[in-house]
Amino acid sequence: QVQLVQSGAEVKKPGASVKVSCKASGYTFTGYYMHWVRQAPGQGLEWVGWIDPNSGGTNYARKFKGRVTMTRDTSISTAYMELNSLGSDDTAVFYCVRTYFDTIGPLGFDYWGQGTLVTVSS
Amino acid sequence: DIVMTQSPLSLPVIPGEPASISCSSSQSLLHINGYNFLDWYLQKPGQSPQLLIYLASNRASGVPDRFSGSGSGTEFTLRISRVEAEDVGIYYCMQTLQGITFGPGTKVEIK
């Protein structure tokens, strides 16, 4: 069965960086794009960006460009999201999510990771 | 950026009764291929969101047929034919035509 298992909660100081991992299983890792979505406490969902695990190509939301880096290691079917220069407003749950790009378009975020809470506090 | 809005933001529902949520976009989500790049998600309390509808009207695998999506261009609707207690949570629409943006969410709770 498809699973996306994320790394554990992190506590970081302002100005630090965080790297969250997402290990995929149960499907061909390189066949699906991996997105990252952020959710601040009690707030809605915010798209961070995606990586194509096949090519390594990325696309980041304008808000995060210059501060986020998405990578992958195909040998262990794992995607990573690193966010730099953390501020208190980066405190949030980060989700990895897969999607398949069909000829007719993207077929939705069909599997989500369990989420990783990143807390930024001095 | 395409801005998504939803109404209502809070929706009290009665089990067994129908319910609907509206979603509007600041630009048309109709792709030249004829598909609308609009999805619907439900986030149940304490859980990760789950996909309900993709490309405006296609039910995701395993989603009960009481859920349906419709609309085109800038106006979309999610309908629940007969609400069940397990349908409570926050519903989000999301556009994927230009970047990705979510609506603010509609909180559905039992009346």
XYZ file of N, CA and C in Angstrom:
699
model
N 0.820 -1.174 0.000
C 0.000 0.000 0.000
C 0.879 1.259 0.000
N 0.366 2.306 -0.583
C 1.123 3.551 -0.669
C 1.273 4.167 0.717
N 2.487 4.557 1.045
C 2.747 5.245 2.305
C 3.759 6.350 2.089
N 3.533 7.454 2.752
C 4.505 8.547 2.832
C 4.766 8.757 4.315
N 5.976 8.441 4.746
C 6.315 8.527 6.159
C 7.335 9.633 6.362
N 6.944 10.611 7.141
C 7.793 11.790 7.339
C 8.629 11.683 8.609
N 9.663 12.489 8.659
C 10.526 12.539 9.832
C 9.811 13.232 10.991
N 10.395 13.117 12.153
C 9.747 13.573 13.368
C 9.782 15.081 13.583
N 9.081 15.483 14.637
C 8.954 16.903 14.960
C 10.315 17.538 15.220
N 10.387 18.821 14.915
C 11.632 19.566 15.071
C 11.353 20.854 15.849
N 12.326 21.240 16.647
C 12.285 22.542 17.317
C 13.538 23.296 16.899
N 13.362 24.469 16.354
C 14.487 25.251 15.846
C 14.439 26.675 16.381
N 15.604 27.284 16.425
C 15.692 28.686 16.837
C 15.538 29.592 15.620
N 15.065 30.797 15.831
C 14.958 31.747 14.708
C 16.287 31.898 13.993
N 16.205 31.918 12.655
C 17.403 32.036 11.840
C 18.012 30.713 11.432
N 17.581 29.631 12.065
C 18.126 28.311 11.745
C 17.451 27.735 10.505
N 17.889 26.536 10.135
C 17.308 25.804 9.004
C 16.716 24.499 9.511
N 15.787 23.952 8.734
C 15.203 22.655 9.056
C 15.126 21.844 7.774
N 15.363 20.544 7.901
C 15.255 19.645 6.753
C 14.325 18.510 7.141
N 13.235 18.388 6.401
C 12.225 17.371 6.658
C 12.298 16.315 5.563
N 12.207 15.058 5.958
C 12.251 13.974 4.975
C 10.900 13.306 4.834
N 10.729 12.658 3.701
C 9.471 11.982 3.369
C 9.822 10.713 2.608
N 9.674 9.573 3.271
C 10.026 8.298 2.643
C 8.795 7.675 2.023
N 8.877 7.393 0.738
C 7.757 6.834 -0.006
C 7.911 5.325 -0.152
N 6.786 4.638 -0.126
C 6.794 3.197 -0.361
C 5.468 2.786 -0.979
N 5.470 1.621 -1.613
C 4.242 1.091 -2.187
C 3.926 1.562 -3.592
N 4.827 2.338 -4.191
C 4.613 2.784 -5.570
C 5.962 3.175 -6.171
N 5.967 3.464 -7.460
C 7.193 3.863 -8.149
C 7.465 5.332 -7.836
N 8.484 5.564 -7.012
C 8.789 6.898 -6.492
C 8.959 7.923 -7.610
N 9.611 7.534 -8.690
C 9.909 8.479 -9.767
C 8.727 8.743 -10.693
N 7.616 8.072 -10.452
C 6.463 8.241 -11.330
C 5.477 9.314 -10.901
N 5.712 9.911 -9.748
C 4.772 10.882 -9.192
C 5.539 12.104 -8.700
N 4.982 13.301 -8.918
C 5.537 14.497 -8.326
C 5.301 14.458 -6.811
N 6.216 15.097 -6.077
C 6.053 15.242 -4.637
C 5.932 16.720 -4.305
N 4.843 17.067 -3.656
C 4.621 18.435 -3.228
C 4.835 18.546 -1.723
N 5.024 19.775 -1.277
C 5.051 20.079 0.148
C 4.024 21.165 0.421
N 3.255 20.945 1.501
C 2.171 21.858 1.884
C 2.355 22.198 3.353
N 2.143 23.461 3.691
C 2.343 23.923 5.054
C 1.012 24.308 5.690
N 0.898 24.057 6.999
C -0.305 24.435 7.726
C 0.094 24.983 9.090
N -0.024 26.290 9.257
C 0.256 26.914 10.547
C -0.831 26.503 11.541
N -0.540 26.559 12.822
C -1.517 26.126 13.831
C -2.860 26.824 13.687
N -3.922 26.020 13.536
C -5.265 26.564 13.427
C -5.560 27.292 12.133
N -4.652 27.187 11.167
C -4.807 27.915 9.906
C -5.051 26.963 8.735
N -5.161 27.548 7.550
C -5.428 26.761 6.352
C -4.170 26.191 5.732
N -4.333 25.679 4.516
C -3.255 25.006 3.806
C -2.555 25.967 2.852
N -1.241 25.814 2.756
C -0.420 26.693 1.920
C 0.589 25.847 1.157
N 0.576 25.992 -0.162
C 1.497 25.221 -1.000
C 2.890 25.815 -0.938
N 3.894 24.933 -0.775
C 5.287 25.367 -0.695
C 6.012 25.158 -2.024
N 5.782 24.020 -2.657
C 6.434 23.742 -3.929
C 6.381 22.264 -4.253
N 6.989 21.905 -5.390
C 7.055 20.488 -5.758
C 8.420 20.136 -6.322
N 8.684 18.821 -6.317
C 9.854 18.267 -6.955
C 9.420 17.100 -7.815
N 10.009 16.991 -8.976
C 9.828 15.835 -9.835
C 10.935 14.854 -9.469
N 10.618 13.764 -8.779
C 11.674 12.842 -8.352
C 12.430 12.206 -9.518
N 11.813 12.196 -10.687
C 12.475 11.582 -11.835
C 13.638 12.441 -12.333
N 13.364 13.728 -12.538
C 14.381 14.624 -13.096
C 15.103 15.453 -12.037
N 14.492 15.591 -10.886
C 15.022 16.498 -9.855
C 14.557 17.925 -10.053
N 13.778 18.170 -11.088
C 13.276 19.513 -11.325
C 12.358 19.978 -10.203
N 12.369 21.277 -9.936
C 11.578 21.826 -8.840
C 10.793 23.054 -9.278
N 9.777 23.367 -8.519
C 9.005 24.595 -8.710
C 8.536 25.029 -7.337
N 8.934 26.250 -6.939
C 8.621 26.729 -5.610
C 7.610 27.857 -5.676
N 6.763 27.938 -4.662
C 5.857 29.076 -4.547
C 6.687 30.344 -4.379
N 6.193 31.414 -4.966
C 6.941 32.670 -4.967
C 7.351 33.087 -3.563
N 6.445 32.842 -2.606
C 6.684 33.252 -1.217
C 7.921 32.589 -0.618
N 8.253 31.387 -1.098
C 9.334 30.620 -0.483
C 10.606 30.592 -1.332
N 10.553 31.140 -2.520
C 11.735 31.111 -3.385
C 12.912 31.793 -2.707
N 14.073 31.159 -2.795
C 15.268 31.691 -2.165
C 15.460 31.194 -0.746
N 14.418 30.576 -0.202
C 14.498 30.121 1.181
C 14.257 28.614 1.317
N 13.726 28.002 0.269
C 13.402 26.572 0.315
C 14.195 25.825 -0.753
N 14.564 24.600 -0.408
C 15.235 23.713 -1.357
C 14.630 22.327 -1.232
N 14.169 21.798 -2.349
C 13.624 20.435 -2.362
C 14.573 19.537 -3.135
N 14.871 18.397 -2.552
C 15.769 17.422 -3.171
C 15.163 16.035 -3.004
N 15.833 15.074 -3.627
C 15.371 13.697 -3.464
C 16.536 12.746 -3.613
N 16.360 11.555 -3.046
C 17.335 10.473 -3.177
C 16.547 9.282 -3.702
N 16.680 9.018 -4.992
C 15.871 7.964 -5.598
C 16.280 6.578 -5.108
N 17.521 6.439 -4.625
C 17.980 5.117 -4.171
C 17.237 4.654 -2.922
N 16.689 5.598 -2.172
C 15.940 5.241 -0.959
C 14.521 5.828 -0.998
N 14.079 6.246 -2.195
C 12.703 6.732 -2.378
C 12.309 7.775 -1.338
N 13.165 8.746 -1.165
C 12.937 9.754 -0.138
C 13.066 11.162 -0.721
N 12.112 11.997 -0.366
C 12.143 13.405 -0.746
C 12.452 14.243 0.493
N 13.069 15.391 0.247
C 13.467 16.274 1.343
C 13.025 17.703 1.050
N 12.695 18.407 2.118
C 12.414 19.821 2.012
C 13.224 20.544 3.078
N 14.049 21.492 2.644
C 14.845 22.281 3.580
C 14.389 23.729 3.509
N 14.107 24.290 4.666
C 13.678 25.681 4.750
C 14.673 26.447 5.616
N 15.180 27.547 5.076
C 16.214 28.325 5.754
C 15.650 29.588 6.386
N 16.493 30.231 7.175
C 16.156 31.528 7.794
C 14.787 31.492 8.462
N 14.620 30.497 9.321
C 13.317 30.302 9.953
C 12.945 31.463 10.858
N 11.659 31.822 10.806
C 11.094 32.804 11.711
C 9.952 32.182 12.484
N 9.463 32.892 13.486
C 8.390 32.331 14.320
C 7.143 32.025 13.489
N 6.950 32.773 12.392
C 5.776 32.504 11.550
C 5.945 31.289 10.658
N 7.073 30.621 10.753
C 7.266 29.350 10.045
C 6.816 28.160 10.890
N 6.431 28.410 12.127
C 5.908 27.323 12.957
C 4.666 26.755 12.289
N 4.740 25.465 11.961
C 3.666 24.867 11.170
C 3.885 23.369 11.063
N 2.844 22.690 10.594
C 2.967 21.299 10.173
C 3.249 21.303 8.673
N 4.254 20.564 8.275
C 4.599 20.427 6.868
C 4.202 19.022 6.411
N 3.485 18.966 5.291
C 3.054 17.691 4.718
C 3.765 17.455 3.379
N 4.171 16.224 3.145
C 4.541 15.850 1.789
C 3.321 15.169 1.173
N 3.141 15.381 -0.103
C 1.946 14.912 -0.796
C 2.346 14.499 -2.200
N 1.834 13.397 -2.691
C 2.167 13.012 -4.057
C 1.019 13.330 -4.996
N 1.377 13.514 -6.260
C 0.354 13.691 -7.286
C 0.866 13.122 -8.598
N -0.043 12.709 -9.428
C 0.291 12.154 -10.732
C -0.166 13.107 -11.820
N 0.739 13.414 -12.721
C 0.380 14.273 -13.839
C -0.008 13.410 -15.027
N -1.315 13.356 -15.277
C -1.833 12.617 -16.418
C -1.822 13.530 -17.645
N -2.175 12.966 -18.802
C -2.242 13.782 -20.016
C -3.334 14.843 -19.914
N -4.346 14.602 -19.085
C -5.440 15.571 -18.953
C -5.172 16.593 -17.851
N -4.146 16.345 -17.048
C -3.833 17.272 -15.982
C -3.480 16.552 -14.698
N -3.231 17.309 -13.632
C -2.879 16.688 -12.347
C -4.102 16.011 -11.734
N -3.890 14.806 -11.194
C -5.014 14.020 -10.697
C -5.200 14.132 -9.190
N -4.853 15.278 -8.647
C -5.113 15.518 -7.232
C -4.007 15.026 -6.320
N -3.983 15.539 -5.118
C -3.040 15.101 -4.072
C -3.642 13.870 -3.409
N -3.283 12.703 -3.896
C -4.025 11.515 -3.475
C -3.489 10.824 -2.232
N -2.230 11.021 -1.907
C -1.677 10.473 -0.663
C -0.869 11.549 0.042
N -1.118 11.667 1.335
C -0.457 12.666 2.164
C 0.379 11.967 3.240
N 1.500 12.595 3.578
C 2.249 12.124 4.733
C 1.499 12.485 6.008
N 2.033 12.008 7.125
C 1.361 12.243 8.404
C 1.605 13.649 8.954
N 2.525 14.369 8.316
C 2.830 15.723 8.762
C 4.001 15.753 9.724
N 4.774 16.831 9.642
C 5.904 17.062 10.544
C 5.746 18.450 11.143
N 5.652 18.499 12.461
C 5.528 19.793 13.143
C 6.901 20.418 13.294
N 7.050 21.616 12.758
C 8.273 22.390 12.939
C 7.926 23.584 13.819
N 8.571 23.654 14.959
C 8.339 24.752 15.899
C 9.564 25.648 15.911
N 9.343 26.927 15.692
C 10.439 27.898 15.711
C 10.260 28.773 16.947
N 11.216 28.647 17.838
C 11.102 29.379 19.095
C 12.481 29.641 19.677
N 12.623 30.812 20.248
C 13.898 31.141 20.872
C 13.950 30.597 22.301
N -1.253 35.982 -8.663
C -1.664 34.677 -8.134
C -3.178 34.559 -8.178
N -3.644 33.354 -8.404
C -5.081 33.102 -8.393
C -5.554 33.016 -6.944
N -6.566 33.819 -6.629
C -7.128 33.858 -5.281
C -8.401 33.020 -5.242
N -8.479 32.163 -4.235
C -9.626 31.281 -4.060
C -10.462 31.756 -2.877
N -11.777 31.768 -3.037
C -12.677 32.088 -1.937
C -13.699 30.972 -1.799
N -14.203 30.798 -0.600
C -15.201 29.768 -0.332
C -16.353 30.360 0.466
N -17.525 29.790 0.278
C -18.669 30.177 1.112
C -19.591 28.979 1.280
N -20.203 28.850 2.484
C -19.883 29.667 3.650
C -18.557 29.232 4.260
N -18.087 29.962 5.254
C -16.873 29.555 5.955
C -17.199 28.609 7.094
N -18.469 28.622 7.520
C -18.934 27.705 8.548
C -20.282 27.154 8.124
N -20.458 25.854 8.248
C -21.681 25.227 7.764
C -22.173 24.188 8.762
N -23.221 24.527 9.537
C -23.843 23.522 10.412
C -24.733 22.621 9.565
N -24.612 21.334 9.750
C -25.371 20.394 8.925
C -26.145 19.416 9.792
N -27.213 18.870 9.197
C -28.036 17.872 9.881
C -27.820 16.531 9.190
N -27.435 15.494 9.918
C -27.229 14.178 9.295
C -28.449 13.758 8.484
N -28.179 13.249 7.287
C -29.248 12.825 6.404
C -29.710 13.906 5.442
N -29.369 15.160 5.743
C -29.741 16.267 4.878
C -28.617 16.568 3.878
N -28.955 17.225 2.759
C -27.905 17.604 1.804
C -27.145 18.839 2.281
N -25.971 19.030 1.709
C -25.164 20.204 2.011
C -24.349 20.564 0.778
N -24.017 21.851 0.668
C -23.181 22.266 -0.461
C -22.262 23.402 -0.041
N -21.096 23.434 -0.687
C -20.068 24.444 -0.442
C -19.690 25.038 -1.793
N -19.561 26.356 -1.824
C -19.180 27.041 -3.051
C -17.728 27.482 -3.001
N -17.111 27.485 -4.160
C -15.719 27.913 -4.298
C -15.615 28.776 -5.541
N -14.990 29.934 -5.400
C -14.800 30.839 -6.534
C -13.322 31.142 -6.706
N -12.934 31.345 -7.956
C -11.545 31.688 -8.246
C -11.487 33.051 -8.935
N -10.362 33.750 -8.743
C -10.222 35.095 -9.316
C -9.963 35.058 -10.818
N -9.585 33.888 -11.328
C -9.402 33.686 -12.764
C -10.005 32.340 -13.152
N -10.349 32.208 -14.415
C -10.902 30.945 -14.885
C -9.902 29.818 -14.691
N -10.423 28.670 -14.239
C -9.588 27.485 -14.041
C -9.758 26.493 -15.181
N -10.404 26.942 -16.258
C -10.630 26.073 -17.410
C -9.391 26.030 -18.295
N -8.789 24.854 -18.369
C -7.613 24.648 -19.202
C -8.046 24.530 -20.663
N -7.127 24.767 -21.584
C -7.466 24.664 -23.005
C -7.859 23.237 -23.387
N -7.544 22.273 -22.533
C -7.920 20.885 -22.827
C -9.352 20.571 -22.399
N -10.036 21.583 -21.838
C -11.434 21.405 -21.476
C -11.674 20.986 -20.036
N -10.612 20.720 -19.297
C -10.746 20.337 -17.895
C -10.523 21.556 -16.996
N -11.268 21.564 -15.889
C -11.095 22.602 -14.878
C -10.135 22.102 -13.809
N -9.079 22.882 -13.558
C -8.030 22.446 -12.642
C -8.375 22.855 -11.204
N -9.362 22.146 -10.645
C -9.887 22.454 -9.330
C -10.138 21.153 -8.582
N -9.595 21.059 -7.376
C -9.768 19.873 -6.534
C -10.469 20.253 -5.236
N -11.035 19.243 -4.575
C -11.640 19.406 -3.250
C -11.003 18.430 -2.262
N -10.761 18.918 -1.052
C -10.169 18.111 0.011
C -10.977 18.257 1.285
N -10.913 17.214 2.117
C -11.506 17.242 3.440
C -10.419 16.950 4.455
N -10.308 17.815 5.444
C -9.393 17.544 6.553
C -10.231 17.271 7.787
N -10.277 16.003 8.162
C -10.986 15.622 9.377
C -10.155 16.018 10.591
N -10.803 16.225 11.738
C -10.067 16.664 12.929
C -8.878 15.770 13.248
N -7.717 16.395 13.390
C -6.517 15.665 13.773
C -5.890 14.819 12.682
N -6.371 14.943 11.461
C -5.850 14.112 10.370
C -5.232 14.955 9.255
N -4.472 14.282 8.391
C -4.010 14.911 7.161
C -5.202 15.074 6.225
N -5.168 16.077 5.368
C -6.257 16.215 4.389
C -6.363 14.978 3.492
N -7.537 14.792 2.910
C -7.752 13.694 1.981
C -8.446 14.214 0.737
N -8.077 13.632 -0.397
C -8.635 14.048 -1.680
C -10.058 13.528 -1.843
N -10.965 14.416 -2.211
C -12.340 14.021 -2.506
C -12.615 14.040 -4.014
N -12.319 15.178 -4.629
C -12.661 15.425 -6.031
C -11.450 16.025 -6.742
N -11.137 15.560 -7.946
C -10.085 16.180 -8.743
C -10.635 16.591 -10.104
N -10.018 17.581 -10.692
C -10.451 18.144 -11.976
C -11.940 18.454 -11.955
N -12.355 19.056 -10.857
C -13.688 19.628 -10.643
C -14.815 18.638 -10.413
N -14.772 17.485 -11.071
C -15.953 16.616 -10.994
C -15.643 15.126 -10.899
N -14.389 14.776 -10.737
C -14.006 13.362 -10.690
C -13.783 12.924 -9.243
N -14.590 11.963 -8.815
C -14.449 11.471 -7.451
C -13.182 10.629 -7.331
N -12.427 10.868 -6.253
C -11.209 10.090 -6.034
C -11.560 8.669 -5.609
N -10.604 7.794 -5.741
C -10.795 6.401 -5.392
C -11.213 6.252 -3.930
N -12.270 5.485 -3.693
C -12.702 5.220 -2.330
C -13.622 6.273 -1.726
N -13.860 7.355 -2.444
C -14.724 8.421 -1.929
C -16.191 8.036 -2.147
N -17.016 8.112 -1.114
C -18.424 7.723 -1.261
C -19.139 8.543 -2.330
N -20.110 7.925 -2.982
C -20.778 8.613 -4.091
C -21.751 9.693 -3.624
N -21.888 9.895 -2.324
C -22.687 11.023 -1.846
C -21.964 12.359 -2.068
N -20.666 12.289 -2.364
C -19.897 13.490 -2.681
C -19.876 13.696 -4.199
N -20.136 14.933 -4.619
C -20.028 15.242 -6.042
C -19.525 16.662 -6.228
N -18.836 16.875 -7.344
C -18.311 18.188 -7.647
C -18.814 18.653 -8.999
N -19.047 19.963 -9.107
C -19.519 20.520 -10.374
C -18.980 21.934 -10.526
N -19.238 22.496 -11.702
C -18.830 23.867 -11.961
C -17.808 23.958 -13.061
N -17.573 25.190 -13.516
C -16.603 25.432 -14.567
C -16.204 26.903 -14.544
N -15.023 27.169 -15.051
C -14.575 28.558 -15.125
C -14.127 29.085 -13.779
N -14.973 29.886 -13.152
C -14.611 30.481 -11.867
C -15.542 30.093 -10.719
N -16.569 29.312 -10.987
C -17.531 28.954 -9.947
C -17.683 27.440 -9.840
N -17.512 26.937 -8.633
C -17.528 25.489 -8.403
C -18.328 25.172 -7.151
N -18.842 23.955 -7.096
C -19.656 23.522 -5.962
C -19.314 22.092 -5.586
N -19.212 21.871 -4.287
C -19.108 20.512 -3.739
C -20.428 20.213 -3.058
N -21.021 19.104 -3.399
C -22.306 18.715 -2.811
C -22.169 17.391 -2.074
N -22.834 17.322 -0.935
C -22.978 16.091 -0.192
C -24.467 15.772 -0.205
N -24.834 14.668 -0.793
C -26.265 14.375 -0.987
C -26.973 14.103 0.339
N -26.297 13.362 1.209
C -26.864 13.068 2.548
C -25.695 13.053 3.524
N -25.622 14.077 4.348
C -24.488 14.221 5.261
C -24.488 13.100 6.302
N -23.297 12.586 6.567
C -23.118 11.636 7.649
C -22.215 12.265 8.708
N -22.293 11.744 9.920
C -21.516 12.307 11.032
C -20.026 12.321 10.730
N -19.541 11.346 9.965
C -18.106 11.259 9.643
C -17.649 12.308 8.633
N -18.571 13.109 8.119
C -18.211 14.117 7.115
C -17.775 15.434 7.742
N -17.771 15.513 9.066
C -17.365 16.760 9.709
C -15.875 17.010 9.508
N -15.534 18.284 9.402
C -14.141 18.665 9.190
C -14.103 19.953 8.393
N -12.924 20.241 7.861
C -12.748 21.451 7.066
C -12.539 21.048 5.609
N -13.343 21.640 4.742
C -13.279 21.373 3.314
C -12.530 22.503 2.612
N -11.590 22.126 1.777
C -10.798 23.090 1.024
C -10.936 22.842 -0.475
N -11.068 23.932 -1.230
C -10.882 23.807 -2.669
C -9.455 24.255 -2.981
N -8.922 23.783 -4.105
C -7.540 24.064 -4.467
C -7.428 24.150 -5.982
N -6.768 25.205 -6.478
C -6.577 25.315 -7.916
C -5.149 24.917 -8.265
N -5.014 24.296 -9.433
C -3.690 23.847 -9.886
C -3.377 24.354 -11.290
N -4.101 25.368 -11.749
C -3.872 25.867 -13.108
C -2.620 26.736 -13.185
N -2.459 27.634 -12.236
C -1.280 28.498 -12.170
C -0.712 28.423 -10.768
N 0.414 27.724 -10.626
C 0.878 27.438 -9.269
C -0.209 26.650 -8.562
N -0.227 26.732 -7.257
C -1.262 26.040 -6.480
C -1.695 26.953 -5.347
N -2.996 27.191 -5.240
C -3.517 27.962 -4.118
C -4.770 27.288 -3.591
N -4.940 27.398 -2.285
C -6.078 26.809 -1.597
C -7.086 27.891 -1.233
N -8.339 27.475 -1.116
C -9.333 28.332 -0.517
C -9.133 28.385 0.991
N -9.843 29.271 1.679
C -9.662 29.437 3.119
C -10.227 28.307 3.957
N -11.058 27.477 3.349
C -11.647 26.364 4.089
C -13.061 26.652 4.568
N -13.874 25.616 4.597
C -15.240 25.670 5.130
C -15.360 24.630 6.227
N -15.669 25.091 7.428
C -15.781 24.171 8.552
C -17.197 23.619 8.616
N -17.299 22.323 8.499
C -18.594 21.633 8.546
C -18.724 20.928 9.883
N -19.806 21.216 10.573
C -20.043 20.571 11.865
C -21.517 20.193 11.979
N -21.776 19.245 12.852
C -23.135 18.753 13.028
C -23.934 19.778 13.838
N -25.134 20.059 13.339
C -25.998 21.027 14.013
C -26.508 20.447 15.325
